[in-house]
Amino acid sequence: MVTSRVSNTTQRLPTMDTVTVEWDECYHSRGGPSVEGGAFSHIMQAARGSLEPMLPCSSAGCRGGGFEILEVVESMVSNRLEDKSGLLVCIGWEYTKGRQTAQSPCTRVISYRIGLTYRKRGDSLRHSTARKDMIGTSEA
Protein backbone atom coordinates (compact mmCIF):
# COMPACT_ATOMS: atom_id res chain seq x y z
CA MET A 1 0.00 0.00 0.00
CA VAL A 2 1.47 3.36 -1.02
CA THR A 3 0.32 5.19 2.11
CA SER A 4 2.37 2.98 4.44
CA ARG A 5 5.48 3.35 2.27
CA VAL A 6 5.08 7.13 2.25
CA SER A 7 4.55 7.46 6.01
CA ASN A 8 7.42 5.04 6.64
CA THR A 9 9.91 7.55 5.19
CA THR A 10 9.96 9.35 8.55
CA GLN A 11 11.60 6.28 10.09
CA ARG A 12 13.75 5.54 7.03
CA LEU A 13 15.03 9.12 6.65
CA PRO A 14 15.08 10.56 10.19
CA THR A 15 17.69 13.24 9.45
CA MET A 16 16.06 14.59 6.27
CA ASP A 17 14.08 17.82 6.60
CA THR A 18 12.98 18.64 3.03
CA VAL A 19 13.62 17.30 -0.44
CA THR A 20 13.25 19.00 -3.81
CA VAL A 21 13.11 16.74 -6.86
CA GLU A 22 13.28 18.19 -10.37
CA TRP A 23 12.98 15.94 -13.41
CA ASP A 24 12.33 15.82 -17.09
CA GLU A 25 11.82 12.99 -19.52
CA CYS A 26 14.74 12.11 -21.77
CA TYR A 27 14.08 11.42 -25.40
CA HIS A 28 16.23 8.99 -27.34
CA SER A 29 18.37 10.32 -30.14
CA ARG A 30 21.10 8.76 -32.27
CA GLY A 31 23.80 10.10 -29.96
CA GLY A 32 22.13 8.76 -26.79
CA PRO A 33 19.57 10.19 -24.41
CA SER A 34 19.03 13.93 -24.42
CA VAL A 35 16.75 16.18 -22.42
CA GLU A 36 14.30 18.18 -24.49
CA GLY A 37 14.66 21.89 -23.82
CA GLY A 38 17.49 21.35 -21.33
CA ALA A 39 15.35 22.41 -18.35
CA PHE A 40 13.49 20.41 -15.73
CA SER A 41 9.76 20.55 -16.41
CA HIS A 42 8.57 18.95 -13.16
CA ILE A 43 9.27 19.93 -9.56
CA MET A 44 8.16 18.18 -6.37
CA GLN A 45 8.90 19.46 -2.88
CA ALA A 46 8.16 17.38 0.18
CA ALA A 47 8.65 17.72 3.90
CA ARG A 48 10.11 14.95 6.00
CA GLY A 49 7.91 11.90 6.18
CA SER A 50 5.93 12.66 3.03
CA LEU A 51 8.25 11.64 0.21
CA GLU A 52 6.64 9.56 -2.52
CA PRO A 53 8.87 6.52 -3.15
CA MET A 54 8.25 6.50 -6.92
CA LEU A 55 7.85 9.13 -9.61
CA PRO A 56 5.19 8.06 -12.12
CA CYS A 57 6.02 6.87 -15.62
CA SER A 58 4.31 8.92 -18.33
CA SER A 59 3.94 6.01 -20.75
CA ALA A 60 0.27 5.03 -21.08
CA GLY A 61 1.31 1.44 -21.91
CA CYS A 62 3.63 1.02 -18.91
CA ARG A 63 2.61 -1.55 -16.30
CA GLY A 64 4.01 -1.59 -12.76
CA GLY A 65 6.44 1.17 -13.59
CA GLY A 66 7.85 4.34 -12.22
CA PHE A 67 11.17 5.79 -11.18
CA GLU A 68 12.59 4.73 -7.80
CA ILE A 69 13.45 8.11 -6.33
CA LEU A 70 13.36 6.97 -2.68
CA GLU A 71 16.40 4.75 -3.20
CA VAL A 72 18.36 7.72 -4.55
CA VAL A 73 17.34 9.88 -1.58
CA GLU A 74 18.26 7.13 0.90
CA SER A 75 21.70 6.87 -0.72
CA MET A 76 22.11 10.64 -0.49
CA VAL A 77 21.18 10.65 3.21
CA SER A 78 23.58 7.76 3.91
CA ASN A 79 26.40 9.76 2.32
CA ARG A 80 25.16 13.10 3.73
CA LEU A 81 24.89 14.59 0.21
CA GLU A 82 22.88 17.76 -0.37
CA ASP A 83 22.67 17.66 -4.19
CA LYS A 84 22.67 14.92 -6.77
CA SER A 85 21.72 14.60 -10.42
CA GLY A 86 21.56 11.72 -12.84
CA LEU A 87 19.35 9.47 -14.93
CA LEU A 88 16.75 6.90 -13.86
CA VAL A 89 15.15 4.18 -15.98
CA CYS A 90 11.53 3.11 -15.48
CA ILE A 91 11.19 -0.24 -13.70
CA GLY A 92 7.97 -1.19 -15.53
CA TRP A 93 7.14 -3.24 -18.59
CA GLU A 94 4.98 -2.90 -21.69
CA TYR A 95 3.27 -5.38 -23.96
CA THR A 96 5.14 -5.92 -27.20
CA LYS A 97 3.29 -4.28 -30.09
CA GLY A 98 0.83 -6.67 -31.72
CA ARG A 99 1.39 -9.40 -29.10
CA GLN A 100 -0.56 -9.04 -25.85
CA THR A 101 1.30 -11.95 -24.22
CA ALA A 102 4.86 -10.79 -24.86
CA GLN A 103 6.35 -8.24 -22.46
CA SER A 104 9.32 -5.94 -22.83
CA PRO A 105 10.89 -3.46 -20.40
CA CYS A 106 9.60 0.10 -20.43
CA THR A 107 12.39 2.24 -21.86
CA ARG A 108 11.39 5.63 -20.44
CA VAL A 109 14.27 7.55 -18.87
CA ILE A 110 14.24 10.70 -16.76
CA SER A 111 16.98 13.16 -15.96
CA TYR A 112 16.74 14.33 -12.34
CA ARG A 113 18.24 16.73 -9.84
CA ILE A 114 17.62 16.31 -6.10
CA GLY A 115 18.31 18.81 -3.33
CA LEU A 116 18.10 17.83 0.36
CA THR A 117 18.12 19.82 3.54
CA TYR A 118 18.81 18.09 6.82
CA ARG A 119 17.30 18.57 10.26
CA LYS A 120 19.29 20.42 12.82
CA ARG A 121 20.09 18.34 15.87
CA GLY A 122 17.30 18.48 18.41
CA ASP A 123 14.61 19.49 15.89
CA SER A 124 11.25 17.91 16.53
CA LEU A 125 8.92 16.84 13.78
CA ARG A 126 7.91 20.35 12.82
CA HIS A 127 6.66 19.34 9.38
CA SER A 128 3.56 17.28 10.04
CA THR A 129 1.95 17.84 6.66
CA ALA A 130 3.36 17.38 3.21
CA ARG A 131 3.83 20.23 0.80
CA LYS A 132 3.95 19.23 -2.80
CA ASP A 133 4.10 21.51 -5.74
CA MET A 134 3.72 19.86 -9.09
CA ILE A 135 4.86 22.21 -11.80
CA GLY A 136 5.30 20.98 -15.29
CA THR A 137 4.27 20.50 -18.79
CA SER A 138 1.38 18.29 -19.71
CA GLU A 139 2.53 14.75 -20.37
CA ALA A 140 1.92 13.32 -23.77
C-alpha positions as CSV (number, residue, x, y, z in Angstrom):
1,M,0.0,0.0,0.0
2,V,1.5,3.4,-1.0
3,T,0.3,5.2,2.1
4,S,2.4,3.0,4.4
5,R,5.5,3.4,2.3
6,V,5.1,7.1,2.3
7,S,4.5,7.5,6.0
8,N,7.4,5.0,6.6
9,T,9.9,7.5,5.2
10,T,10.0,9.3,8.5
11,Q,11.6,6.3,10.1
12,R,13.7,5.5,7.0
13,L,15.0,9.1,6.7
14,P,15.1,10.6,10.2
15,T,17.7,13.2,9.5
16,M,16.1,14.6,6.3
17,D,14.1,17.8,6.6
18,T,13.0,18.6,3.0
19,V,13.6,17.3,-0.4
20,T,13.2,19.0,-3.8
21,V,13.1,16.7,-6.9
22,E,13.3,18.2,-10.4
23,W,13.0,15.9,-13.4
24,D,12.3,15.8,-17.1
25,E,11.8,13.0,-19.5
26,C,14.7,12.1,-21.8
27,Y,14.1,11.4,-25.4
28,H,16.2,9.0,-27.3
29,S,18.4,10.3,-30.1
30,R,21.1,8.8,-32.3
31,G,23.8,10.1,-30.0
32,G,22.1,8.8,-26.8
33,P,19.6,10.2,-24.4
34,S,19.0,13.9,-24.4
35,V,16.8,16.2,-22.4
36,E,14.3,18.2,-24.5
37,G,14.7,21.9,-23.8
38,G,17.5,21.3,-21.3
39,A,15.3,22.4,-18.3
40,F,13.5,20.4,-15.7
41,S,9.8,20.5,-16.4
42,H,8.6,18.9,-13.2
43,I,9.3,19.9,-9.6
44,M,8.2,18.2,-6.4
45,Q,8.9,19.5,-2.9
46,A,8.2,17.4,0.2
47,A,8.7,17.7,3.9
48,R,10.1,15.0,6.0
49,G,7.9,11.9,6.2
50,S,5.9,12.7,3.0
51,L,8.3,11.6,0.2
52,E,6.6,9.6,-2.5
53,P,8.9,6.5,-3.2
54,M,8.3,6.5,-6.9
55,L,7.9,9.1,-9.6
56,P,5.2,8.1,-12.1
57,C,6.0,6.9,-15.6
58,S,4.3,8.9,-18.3
59,S,3.9,6.0,-20.7
60,A,0.3,5.0,-21.1
61,G,1.3,1.4,-21.9
62,C,3.6,1.0,-18.9
63,R,2.6,-1.6,-16.3
64,G,4.0,-1.6,-12.8
65,G,6.4,1.2,-13.6
66,G,7.8,4.3,-12.2
67,F,11.2,5.8,-11.2
68,E,12.6,4.7,-7.8
69,I,13.5,8.1,-6.3
70,L,13.4,7.0,-2.7
71,E,16.4,4.8,-3.2
72,V,18.4,7.7,-4.6
73,V,17.3,9.9,-1.6
74,E,18.3,7.1,0.9
75,S,21.7,6.9,-0.7
76,M,22.1,10.6,-0.5
77,V,21.2,10.6,3.2
78,S,23.6,7.8,3.9
79,N,26.4,9.8,2.3
80,R,25.2,13.1,3.7
81,L,24.9,14.6,0.2
82,E,22.9,17.8,-0.4
83,D,22.7,17.7,-4.2
84,K,22.7,14.9,-6.8
85,S,21.7,14.6,-10.4
86,G,21.6,11.7,-12.8
87,L,19.3,9.5,-14.9
88,L,16.8,6.9,-13.9
89,V,15.2,4.2,-16.0
90,C,11.5,3.1,-15.5
91,I,11.2,-0.2,-13.7
92,G,8.0,-1.2,-15.5
93,W,7.1,-3.2,-18.6
94,E,5.0,-2.9,-21.7
95,Y,3.3,-5.4,-24.0
96,T,5.1,-5.9,-27.2
97,K,3.3,-4.3,-30.1
98,G,0.8,-6.7,-31.7
99,R,1.4,-9.4,-29.1
100,Q,-0.6,-9.0,-25.9
101,T,1.3,-11.9,-24.2
102,A,4.9,-10.8,-24.9
103,Q,6.4,-8.2,-22.5
104,S,9.3,-5.9,-22.8
105,P,10.9,-3.5,-20.4
106,C,9.6,0.1,-20.4
107,T,12.4,2.2,-21.9
108,R,11.4,5.6,-20.4
109,V,14.3,7.5,-18.9
110,I,14.2,10.7,-16.8
111,S,17.0,13.2,-16.0
112,Y,16.7,14.3,-12.3
113,R,18.2,16.7,-9.8
114,I,17.6,16.3,-6.1
115,G,18.3,18.8,-3.3
116,L,18.1,17.8,0.4
117,T,18.1,19.8,3.5
118,Y,18.8,18.1,6.8
119,R,17.3,18.6,10.3
120,K,19.3,20.4,12.8
121,R,20.1,18.3,15.9
122,G,17.3,18.5,18.4
123,D,14.6,19.5,15.9
124,S,11.3,17.9,16.5
125,L,8.9,16.8,13.8
126,R,7.9,20.3,12.8
127,H,6.7,19.3,9.4
128,S,3.6,17.3,10.0
129,T,2.0,17.8,6.7
130,A,3.4,17.4,3.2
131,R,3.8,20.2,0.8
132,K,4.0,19.2,-2.8
133,D,4.1,21.5,-5.7
134,M,3.7,19.9,-9.1
135,I,4.9,22.2,-11.8
136,G,5.3,21.0,-15.3
137,T,4.3,20.5,-18.8
138,S,1.4,18.3,-19.7
139,E,2.5,14.8,-20.4
140,A,1.9,13.3,-23.8
